Amino acid sequence: MAGGAAFASEAPVARYQDVENNTNPKWWKDPGLRMNIYHCAGLWATFYMNGYDGSLFNGQTIDQWTAFFQPNSTMLGLMNAAAFLPSPIAAFLADWIGHHLGRRYPVWIGSVLTLAGGLINATSRNMGQYIAGRAFMGFGTSMTLTVGPTLCQEIAHPRYRAQVGSLYTCIYYIAAICSAFICFGTRFIDSDYSWRIPCYFQILGPIAALLMTFNMPESPRWLWKKGKIDEATRILGKYHANGDENDPLVQLECEEIKQALEDEEANSQTRYMDYFKTPGNRRRLFVVCIIAVGTNWVGNGIISYYLTPILASVGITETIKASGINIGLQFWNLGLSVWAALSVDSLGRRPLWLLSTIGMMLSFCIVMALSAEFAKTGSSAIGTATIPFLFIFFGFYDIAWTPLASMYPVEILPFNLRTKGQAIFIAVQTAAVALNTFANPVALAALEWRYYGVYIGILAVLSVIIYFYFPETKNMTIEEISVIFDTGRTGNAQVATARLRRAAQTDANAEVRSIREDYGGKNDSDANTPIESLPN
């Protein structure tokens, strides 16, 4: 086994950053890394679809759109729900396709369906056609969201995996900004094109995804799982070492992929029910579900979907002012989330999770107090003072719940359960969003500023859960992270890495002994003798 001797020493355990690699330290100067990042960016476009559609529906209910469809409250709810209802079926179908046919196919199929849905929406002649278009888009987007973030991390170079995985979700804000400006610009067109043009722009996301991924390599992990080891090694060598398959980092990745897959097979980690079989898998499932619910139940949902009534509740009723605040908020979100995404390995996941959640809780306490005081006094100064704290709240949301919400669940799951975990994530998240979207307007109307207290309680509970159940995973390969939940409740990075390397060394030693015996070796005590040193 090539590279087997590299793992003879167990203490200290070498980090992948310290292994020699045939790439330029600056990715934009390296041909292999440039293409690798390009394909990852193509996968980011799958989340652009989600962000654009979500923002578009909120911004599209302008006079011409309302006059054309004339929806009552029930039909408006159905139009909105049409994009969410297919999500669970689409997510589990994407997992099946990704497991049997390859990771790329759900991305391509989902992108085509989203493209079709956008065209159906843009050319709609009646409400039924519009709802059908949103259903197509919802189905396609859910397929891409199930596999897109997984494939992104499985093909990314280890040096940039955490950053490209975190930037995946940040694309939402670019989509939201584009949607806001397009809808704002077309609302002055006195015809159906005022809402049809934004619908046509929906197709840019799936087109970008298809064009940027059509020559994308298959996941090396999936190829290895299917026994296509030579092809997997070739892909790793091409994109992670400019064609050098014997590169030390490529050999390290191959060893870890091989060992991780063998461990999963030995522990029967291949089915949905396997999530309940071991303490490590139960912890993984718990964390995945907590993040899926939390992405919309930490208070961001009420501000994102109901910013206008929230601003009205503190005296800001002018449409121009409300629109300006919303656009400014999206730029603020984009800047902070990108900064956090690029800092996940330097700052660490746990500090970002805790700072984000606790910061949101404290911000909501201040917003609640200011809103209560405004309700009593009607002071415009107090109402205006609420706005900066809405920005502060989202600033805290941006540093963890945006960049880590898609990246962290993917990296903590073993290969065989990775897309299954994403399917569960999408299904739970969809249910949580639906419930939150239904409950927020009712509760906000009934409780007014007191409703913020519910989210303060949720954030307090989440802070405790994160402290006790979210392990640190910075500066580790995706295979090393995949076993960290098996090392205890809070995880131990050193133990996880050492365990994977020791297992790989054991396999290397066994192979050396076998070859020595084939050559008539009588003394196999020196099991660490490199294979290449034996006679031909």
Coordinates of C-alpha atoms in Angstrom, one line a residue:
M1 CA 0.0 0.0 0.0
A2 CA 1.6 3.2 -1.1
G3 CA 2.2 5.6 1.6
G4 CA 1.6 3.1 4.4
A5 CA 4.9 3.8 6.1
A6 CA 3.8 7.4 6.6
F7 CA 1.6 6.5 9.5
A8 CA 4.2 4.6 11.6
S9 CA 4.3 7.3 14.2
E10 CA 1.2 7.8 16.3
A11 CA 2.3 10.6 18.5
P12 CA 2.0 13.4 17.7
V13 CA -0.6 12.9 14.9
A14 CA 0.3 14.8 11.8
R15 CA -2.2 17.4 10.6
Y16 CA -3.1 17.4 6.9
Q17 CA -1.8 21.0 6.7
D18 CA 1.7 19.7 7.5
V19 CA 1.7 17.2 4.7
E20 CA 3.6 18.1 1.5
N21 CA 1.3 18.9 -1.4
N22 CA 2.0 19.7 -5.1
T23 CA -0.1 22.9 -5.2
N24 CA 0.5 26.6 -5.0
P25 CA -0.3 28.1 -1.5
K26 CA -2.5 30.6 -3.4
W27 CA -5.4 28.8 -5.1
W28 CA -5.9 31.4 -7.8
K29 CA -2.3 30.7 -9.0
D30 CA -2.8 27.0 -9.2
P31 CA -4.6 25.4 -12.2
G32 CA -5.9 22.3 -10.3
L33 CA -7.2 24.4 -7.4
R34 CA -8.8 27.0 -9.8
M35 CA -10.8 24.3 -11.4
N36 CA -11.7 22.8 -8.1
I37 CA -13.0 26.1 -6.7
Y38 CA -14.8 26.8 -10.0
H39 CA -16.8 23.5 -9.6
C40 CA -17.5 24.3 -6.0
A41 CA -18.8 27.7 -7.0
G42 CA -21.1 26.0 -9.5
L43 CA -22.6 24.0 -6.6
W44 CA -23.1 27.3 -4.7
A45 CA -25.5 28.2 -7.5
T46 CA -27.8 25.5 -6.2
F47 CA -28.4 27.6 -3.0
Y48 CA -28.7 30.8 -5.1
M49 CA -31.9 29.1 -6.5
N50 CA -33.3 28.8 -3.0
G51 CA -32.4 32.3 -2.0
Y52 CA -33.7 34.0 -5.1
D53 CA -37.1 32.1 -5.0
G54 CA -37.6 32.7 -1.3
S55 CA -36.9 36.4 -1.6
L56 CA -38.8 36.7 -4.9
F57 CA -42.1 35.5 -3.6
N58 CA -42.0 38.0 -0.7
G59 CA -41.1 40.9 -3.1
Q60 CA -43.3 39.9 -5.9
T61 CA -46.7 40.6 -4.4
I62 CA -46.9 44.0 -6.2
D63 CA -50.0 45.5 -7.7
Q64 CA -49.7 44.0 -11.1
W65 CA -49.1 40.5 -9.7
T66 CA -52.0 40.8 -7.4
A67 CA -54.3 42.2 -10.1
F68 CA -53.4 39.3 -12.5
F69 CA -53.9 36.4 -10.1
Q70 CA -56.3 38.0 -7.6
P71 CA -55.4 35.5 -4.9
N72 CA -57.4 35.3 -1.6
S73 CA -55.5 34.5 1.6
T74 CA -56.0 30.7 1.1
M75 CA -54.6 30.7 -2.4
L76 CA -51.7 33.0 -1.4
G77 CA -50.8 30.4 1.3
L78 CA -51.1 27.6 -1.3
M79 CA -48.8 29.5 -3.7
N80 CA -46.2 29.9 -0.9
A81 CA -46.6 26.3 0.3
A82 CA -46.3 24.8 -3.2
A83 CA -42.5 25.3 -3.1
F84 CA -42.2 23.5 0.3
L85 CA -44.7 20.6 0.0
P86 CA -42.5 18.5 -2.4
S87 CA -39.4 19.0 -0.3
P88 CA -39.4 15.8 1.8
I89 CA -40.1 13.5 -1.2
A90 CA -37.5 15.3 -3.3
A91 CA -34.9 15.1 -0.6
F92 CA -35.3 11.3 0.0
L93 CA -35.3 10.7 -3.8
A94 CA -32.1 12.8 -4.2
D95 CA -30.5 10.6 -1.5
W96 CA -31.5 7.4 -3.4
I97 CA -30.2 8.7 -6.7
G98 CA -27.0 10.1 -5.1
H99 CA -26.3 6.7 -3.4
H100 CA -26.9 4.5 -6.5
L101 CA -26.1 6.7 -9.5
G102 CA -23.7 9.3 -8.2
R103 CA -23.7 12.6 -6.4
R104 CA -23.8 14.7 -9.6
Y105 CA -27.1 13.4 -10.9
P106 CA -29.4 14.9 -8.3
V107 CA -27.7 18.3 -8.8
W108 CA -28.3 18.1 -12.6
I109 CA -31.8 16.7 -12.4
G110 CA -32.8 19.3 -9.7
S111 CA -31.3 22.1 -11.7
V112 CA -33.3 21.1 -14.8
L113 CA -36.5 20.9 -12.8
T114 CA -35.8 24.3 -11.2
L115 CA -35.2 25.8 -14.7
A116 CA -38.5 24.4 -15.9
G117 CA -40.3 25.7 -12.9
G118 CA -38.9 29.2 -13.5
L119 CA -40.1 29.2 -17.1
I120 CA -43.5 27.9 -16.1
N121 CA -43.8 30.7 -13.6
A122 CA -42.7 33.4 -16.0
T123 CA -45.2 32.3 -18.7
S124 CA -48.1 31.6 -16.3
R125 CA -51.6 32.3 -17.7
N126 CA -53.5 31.3 -14.6
M127 CA -53.0 30.5 -10.9
G128 CA -52.9 26.8 -11.4
Q129 CA -49.9 27.1 -13.8
Y130 CA -48.1 29.4 -11.4
I131 CA -48.6 27.0 -8.5
A132 CA -47.3 24.1 -10.7
G133 CA -44.2 26.1 -11.5
R134 CA -43.5 26.7 -7.9
A135 CA -44.0 23.0 -7.2
F136 CA -41.5 22.2 -9.9
M137 CA -39.0 24.7 -8.4
G138 CA -39.5 23.4 -4.9
F139 CA -39.0 19.8 -6.0
G140 CA -35.8 20.6 -8.0
T141 CA -34.3 23.0 -5.4
S142 CA -34.8 20.4 -2.6
M143 CA -33.0 17.8 -4.7
T144 CA -30.0 20.1 -5.2
L145 CA -30.0 21.2 -1.6
T146 CA -29.8 17.6 -0.4
V147 CA -26.7 16.7 -2.5
G148 CA -25.1 20.1 -3.4
P149 CA -23.5 20.9 -0.1
T150 CA -22.4 17.3 0.3
L151 CA -20.7 17.1 -3.1
C152 CA -19.2 20.5 -2.5
Q153 CA -17.3 19.3 0.5
E154 CA -16.5 15.9 -0.9
I155 CA -14.6 17.3 -3.9
A156 CA -13.1 20.3 -2.3
H157 CA -9.3 20.4 -1.5
P158 CA -8.8 19.8 2.3
R159 CA -7.2 23.2 2.6
Y160 CA -10.3 25.0 1.4
R161 CA -13.1 22.5 2.3
A162 CA -14.3 24.4 5.3
Q163 CA -14.4 27.7 3.6
V164 CA -16.1 26.6 0.4
G165 CA -18.6 24.6 2.5
S166 CA -19.4 27.6 4.6
L167 CA -19.7 30.0 1.6
Y168 CA -22.4 27.7 0.2
T169 CA -25.1 29.2 2.4
C170 CA -23.8 32.8 2.1
I171 CA -24.9 32.8 -1.5
Y172 CA -28.5 33.2 -0.2
Y173 CA -27.8 36.9 0.5
I174 CA -26.5 37.6 -3.0
A175 CA -29.7 36.0 -4.4
A176 CA -31.8 38.1 -2.0
I177 CA -30.0 41.3 -3.0
C178 CA -30.5 40.5 -6.7
S179 CA -34.2 39.7 -6.1
A180 CA -34.8 42.9 -4.1
F181 CA -33.3 45.1 -6.8
I182 CA -34.9 43.4 -9.7
C183 CA -38.4 43.5 -8.0
F184 CA -37.9 47.1 -7.0
G185 CA -36.9 48.1 -10.6
T186 CA -39.7 46.3 -12.4
R187 CA -42.5 47.5 -10.1
F188 CA -42.6 50.7 -12.1
I189 CA -43.5 48.8 -15.3
D190 CA -47.2 49.2 -15.9
S191 CA -47.8 45.7 -17.4
D192 CA -47.5 42.0 -16.5
Y193 CA -43.8 42.2 -17.2
S194 CA -43.4 43.9 -13.9
W195 CA -43.7 40.4 -12.3
R196 CA -42.8 38.2 -15.3
I197 CA -39.3 39.6 -15.7
P198 CA -38.2 38.7 -12.1
C199 CA -39.5 35.2 -12.8
Y200 CA -37.4 34.9 -15.9
F201 CA -34.3 35.8 -13.7
Q202 CA -35.1 32.7 -11.7
I203 CA -33.5 30.6 -14.4
L204 CA -30.1 32.1 -14.0
G205 CA -29.3 30.1 -10.9
P206 CA -29.9 26.6 -12.5
I207 CA -28.3 27.7 -15.8
A208 CA -25.2 28.7 -13.8
A209 CA -25.2 25.4 -11.9
L210 CA -25.5 23.3 -15.0
L211 CA -22.8 25.2 -17.0
M212 CA -20.3 25.2 -14.1
T213 CA -20.8 21.6 -13.1
F214 CA -21.3 19.7 -16.5
N215 CA -17.6 18.6 -16.5
M216 CA -17.4 18.4 -12.7
P217 CA -15.8 15.1 -11.3
E218 CA -17.8 12.6 -9.4
S219 CA -17.2 12.5 -5.6
P220 CA -14.0 10.5 -5.0
R221 CA -15.7 9.1 -1.9
W222 CA -18.6 7.8 -3.9
L223 CA -16.2 6.3 -6.5
W224 CA -14.2 4.6 -3.8
K225 CA -17.4 3.2 -2.3
K226 CA -18.3 1.7 -5.7
G227 CA -14.9 0.1 -6.1
K228 CA -13.6 2.6 -8.6
I229 CA -10.5 3.2 -6.6
D230 CA -8.2 4.1 -9.6
E231 CA -10.6 6.7 -10.8
A232 CA -11.1 8.2 -7.4
T233 CA -7.3 8.4 -6.9
R234 CA -6.9 10.0 -10.4
I235 CA -9.5 12.7 -9.5
L236 CA -7.8 13.5 -6.2
G237 CA -4.5 13.7 -7.9
K238 CA -5.8 15.9 -10.7
Y239 CA -7.6 18.5 -8.6
H240 CA -5.7 18.3 -5.3
A241 CA -2.1 17.9 -6.6
N242 CA -2.1 18.9 -10.3
G243 CA -2.1 15.3 -11.6
D244 CA 0.4 13.8 -9.0
E245 CA -1.4 10.7 -7.7
N246 CA 1.6 9.9 -5.5
D247 CA 1.4 13.3 -3.8
P248 CA 1.7 12.8 0.0
L249 CA -1.6 14.7 0.6
V250 CA -3.4 12.6 -2.0
Q251 CA -2.1 9.4 -0.4
L252 CA -3.3 10.7 3.0
E253 CA -6.7 11.3 1.6
C254 CA -6.8 7.9 0.0
E255 CA -5.8 6.2 3.2
E256 CA -8.5 8.1 5.2
I257 CA -11.2 7.5 2.7
K258 CA -10.4 3.8 2.6
Q259 CA -10.3 3.4 6.4
A260 CA -13.5 5.5 7.0
L261 CA -15.5 3.5 4.5
E262 CA -14.2 0.2 6.0
D263 CA -15.2 1.4 9.5
E264 CA -18.7 2.3 8.3
E265 CA -19.2 -1.0 6.7
A266 CA -18.0 -2.8 9.8
N267 CA -20.4 -0.8 11.9
S268 CA -23.3 -1.2 9.3
Q269 CA -23.7 2.5 8.8
T270 CA -25.6 2.3 5.6
R271 CA -29.4 2.7 6.4
Y272 CA -31.6 5.4 7.9
M273 CA -32.2 3.1 11.0
D274 CA -28.5 3.1 11.6
Y275 CA -28.9 6.6 13.0
F276 CA -30.4 5.0 16.1
K277 CA -27.9 2.1 16.6
T278 CA -25.0 3.8 18.3
P279 CA -24.5 6.7 20.7
G280 CA -22.4 8.5 18.1
N281 CA -25.0 8.3 15.4
R282 CA -27.8 9.3 17.8
R283 CA -25.8 12.4 18.7
R284 CA -25.2 13.1 15.0
L285 CA -29.0 12.9 14.3
F286 CA -29.8 15.1 17.3
V287 CA -27.4 17.8 16.1
V288 CA -28.6 17.7 12.5
C289 CA -32.2 18.1 13.6
I290 CA -31.4 20.9 16.0
I291 CA -29.7 22.8 13.3
A292 CA -32.5 22.1 10.8
V293 CA -35.1 23.5 13.2
G294 CA -32.8 26.3 14.5
T295 CA -32.2 27.8 11.0
N296 CA -35.6 29.3 11.1
W297 CA -36.5 29.1 14.8
V298 CA -33.9 31.4 16.3
G299 CA -35.9 34.6 15.5
N300 CA -34.6 35.2 12.0
G301 CA -37.8 33.9 10.5
I302 CA -40.0 36.5 12.1
I303 CA -37.7 39.3 11.0
S304 CA -37.1 37.9 7.5
Y305 CA -40.7 37.2 6.6
Y306 CA -42.4 40.0 8.6
L307 CA -39.9 42.9 8.6
T308 CA -42.5 45.3 7.3
P309 CA -45.0 44.7 10.2
I310 CA -42.2 44.7 12.7
L311 CA -41.0 48.1 11.4
A312 CA -44.6 49.3 11.4
S313 CA -44.9 48.3 15.0
V314 CA -42.2 50.7 15.9
G315 CA -43.5 53.5 13.8
I316 CA -41.7 53.0 10.4
T317 CA -44.5 52.8 7.8
E318 CA -43.1 54.5 4.7
T319 CA -42.5 51.9 1.9
I320 CA -39.2 53.5 0.7
K321 CA -37.8 53.5 4.2
A322 CA -38.8 49.9 4.8
S323 CA -37.3 48.8 1.4
G324 CA -34.1 50.7 2.1
I325 CA -33.7 49.1 5.5
N326 CA -34.3 45.6 4.0
I327 CA -31.8 46.1 1.2
G328 CA -29.2 47.5 3.6
L329 CA -29.8 44.5 5.9
Q330 CA -29.1 42.1 3.0
F331 CA -25.7 43.8 2.3
W332 CA -24.9 43.7 6.0
N333 CA -25.8 40.0 6.1
L334 CA -23.7 39.2 3.1
G335 CA -20.6 40.9 4.4
L336 CA -20.6 39.4 7.8
S337 CA -21.5 35.9 6.7
V338 CA -18.7 35.8 4.1
W339 CA -16.2 37.0 6.8
A340 CA -17.4 34.2 9.1
A341 CA -17.2 31.6 6.3
L342 CA -13.6 32.5 5.6
S343 CA -12.8 32.3 9.4
V344 CA -14.3 29.0 10.3
D345 CA -10.9 27.2 10.6
S346 CA -9.1 30.1 12.3
L347 CA -11.8 30.9 14.8
G348 CA -13.3 27.4 15.2
R349 CA -16.9 26.2 15.0
R350 CA -17.8 26.1 18.7
P351 CA -16.8 29.8 19.4
L352 CA -18.9 30.9 16.4
W353 CA -21.9 28.8 17.3
L354 CA -21.9 30.0 20.9
L355 CA -21.2 33.7 20.2
S356 CA -23.8 33.7 17.5
T357 CA -26.6 32.2 19.5
I358 CA -25.9 34.0 22.8
G359 CA -25.5 37.3 20.9
M360 CA -28.9 36.8 19.2
M361 CA -30.5 36.1 22.6
L362 CA -29.1 39.3 24.1
S363 CA -30.1 41.4 21.0
F364 CA -33.6 40.1 21.2
C365 CA -33.8 41.0 24.8
I366 CA -33.0 44.6 23.9
V367 CA -35.4 44.6 20.9
M368 CA -38.1 43.3 23.1
A369 CA -37.5 46.0 25.7
L370 CA -37.4 48.8 23.1
S371 CA -40.6 47.5 21.4
A372 CA -42.4 47.3 24.8
E373 CA -41.4 50.9 25.6
F374 CA -42.5 52.1 22.2
A375 CA -45.9 50.4 22.7
K376 CA -46.3 52.4 25.9
T377 CA -45.0 55.8 24.8
G378 CA -45.1 55.9 21.0
S379 CA -41.8 57.7 21.0
S380 CA -40.3 57.8 17.5
A381 CA -36.8 58.0 19.0
I382 CA -37.3 54.6 20.7
G383 CA -38.8 53.1 17.6
T384 CA -35.8 54.3 15.5
A385 CA -33.4 52.8 18.2
T386 CA -34.8 49.4 17.5
I387 CA -33.4 49.3 14.0
P388 CA -29.7 49.1 14.9
F389 CA -30.4 46.2 17.1
L390 CA -32.2 44.3 14.3
F391 CA -28.9 44.7 12.4
I392 CA -26.9 43.6 15.4
F393 CA -29.2 40.6 15.8
F394 CA -28.7 39.5 12.2
G395 CA -25.0 40.2 12.5
F396 CA -24.8 37.5 15.2
Y397 CA -27.0 35.2 13.1
D398 CA -24.7 35.6 10.1
I399 CA -21.5 34.5 11.9
A400 CA -22.7 30.9 12.6
W401 CA -26.3 30.1 11.5
T402 CA -25.6 31.2 8.0
P403 CA -22.2 29.7 7.1
L404 CA -22.3 26.7 9.4
A405 CA -26.0 25.6 8.9
S406 CA -25.2 23.7 5.7
M407 CA -21.5 23.0 6.2
Y408 CA -21.5 21.5 9.8
P409 CA -24.2 18.8 9.3
V410 CA -22.4 17.6 6.2
E411 CA -19.0 17.3 7.7
I412 CA -20.0 15.6 10.9
L413 CA -21.8 12.7 9.1
P414 CA -20.0 9.6 7.8
F415 CA -20.0 9.0 4.1
N416 CA -22.8 6.4 3.9
L417 CA -25.1 8.5 6.1
R418 CA -24.2 11.9 4.6
T419 CA -26.9 12.3 2.0
K420 CA -29.4 10.5 4.2
G421 CA -28.6 13.0 6.9
Q422 CA -29.1 15.8 4.4
A423 CA -32.5 14.3 3.4
I424 CA -33.5 14.3 7.0
F425 CA -32.2 17.8 7.4
I426 CA -34.3 19.1 4.5
A427 CA -37.5 17.3 5.7
V428 CA -37.2 18.6 9.3
Q429 CA -36.2 22.1 8.1
T430 CA -39.2 22.2 5.8
A431 CA -41.6 21.2 8.5
A432 CA -40.1 23.7 10.9
V433 CA -40.3 26.5 8.3
A434 CA -43.9 25.7 7.5
L435 CA -44.9 25.7 11.2
N436 CA -42.9 28.9 11.9
T437 CA -44.4 30.7 8.8
F438 CA -47.9 29.7 10.0
A439 CA -47.4 30.6 13.6
N440 CA -45.5 33.9 13.4
P441 CA -48.2 36.2 12.0
V442 CA -50.9 34.8 14.3
A443 CA -48.7 35.0 17.4
L444 CA -47.3 38.4 16.4
A445 CA -50.8 39.9 16.0
A446 CA -51.9 38.4 19.3
L447 CA -48.9 39.0 21.5
E448 CA -47.1 41.9 19.7
W449 CA -43.7 42.6 21.3
R450 CA -44.3 39.9 23.9
Y451 CA -43.8 37.3 21.2
Y452 CA -40.1 38.0 21.2
G453 CA -39.9 36.4 24.6
V454 CA -40.6 33.0 22.9
Y455 CA -37.5 33.3 20.8
I456 CA -35.4 34.4 23.8
G457 CA -36.3 31.2 25.5
I458 CA -35.5 29.1 22.4
L459 CA -32.1 30.8 22.0
A460 CA -31.3 30.1 25.7
V461 CA -32.1 26.4 25.2
L462 CA -30.1 26.3 22.0
S463 CA -27.0 27.9 23.7
V464 CA -27.0 25.1 26.3
I465 CA -27.4 22.4 23.7
I466 CA -24.5 23.8 21.6
Y467 CA -22.2 24.0 24.6
F468 CA -22.8 20.3 25.5
Y469 CA -23.3 18.6 22.1
F470 CA -21.5 20.6 19.4
P471 CA -17.8 19.4 19.1
E472 CA -15.0 21.5 17.6
T473 CA -14.0 20.3 14.1
K474 CA -11.6 23.0 12.9
N475 CA -8.5 22.0 10.9
M476 CA -9.6 18.4 10.3
T477 CA -10.3 16.5 7.2
I478 CA -13.8 15.4 6.5
E479 CA -13.0 11.8 7.3
E480 CA -11.4 12.7 10.6
I481 CA -14.5 14.8 11.5
S482 CA -16.8 12.0 10.5
V483 CA -15.6 9.9 13.5
I484 CA -15.4 12.7 16.1
F485 CA -18.9 11.9 17.4
D486 CA -17.7 8.4 18.3
T487 CA -15.1 9.8 20.7
G488 CA -17.5 11.2 23.3
R489 CA -20.3 13.8 23.7
T490 CA -18.2 16.8 23.1
G491 CA -15.7 15.0 20.8
N492 CA -12.0 14.8 20.9
A493 CA -10.2 15.8 17.7
Q494 CA -6.9 14.3 18.6
V495 CA -8.4 10.9 19.5
A496 CA -10.5 10.9 16.3
T497 CA -7.5 11.7 14.1
A498 CA -5.3 9.2 15.9
R499 CA -7.9 6.5 15.6
L500 CA -8.2 6.9 11.9
R501 CA -4.4 6.9 11.4
R502 CA -3.9 3.9 13.7
A503 CA -6.5 1.9 11.8
A504 CA -4.8 2.8 8.5
Q505 CA -1.4 1.8 10.0
T506 CA -2.8 -1.5 11.1
D507 CA -4.0 -2.2 7.6
A508 CA -0.6 -1.2 6.2
N509 CA 1.3 -3.4 8.7
A510 CA -1.0 -6.4 7.8
E511 CA -0.3 -5.9 4.1
V512 CA 3.5 -5.7 4.7
R513 CA 3.4 -8.9 6.8
S514 CA 1.4 -10.7 4.0
I515 CA 3.9 -9.6 1.4
R516 CA 6.9 -10.6 3.6
E517 CA 5.4 -14.0 4.1
D518 CA 4.9 -14.4 0.3
Y519 CA 8.6 -13.8 0.0
G520 CA 9.4 -16.4 2.7
G521 CA 10.0 -13.9 5.5
K522 CA 10.6 -15.6 8.8
N523 CA 10.7 -12.6 11.0
D524 CA 7.6 -10.3 10.8
S525 CA 8.3 -8.3 13.9
D526 CA 9.4 -5.3 11.8
A527 CA 5.9 -4.8 10.4
N528 CA 6.7 -1.1 9.6
T529 CA 9.1 -2.0 6.8
P530 CA 8.0 -0.1 3.7
I531 CA 6.5 -2.3 1.0
E532 CA 8.6 -0.6 -1.6
S533 CA 11.8 -1.7 0.1
L534 CA 10.9 -5.4 -0.4
P535 CA 12.4 -7.2 -3.4
N536 CA 10.6 -7.1 -6.8

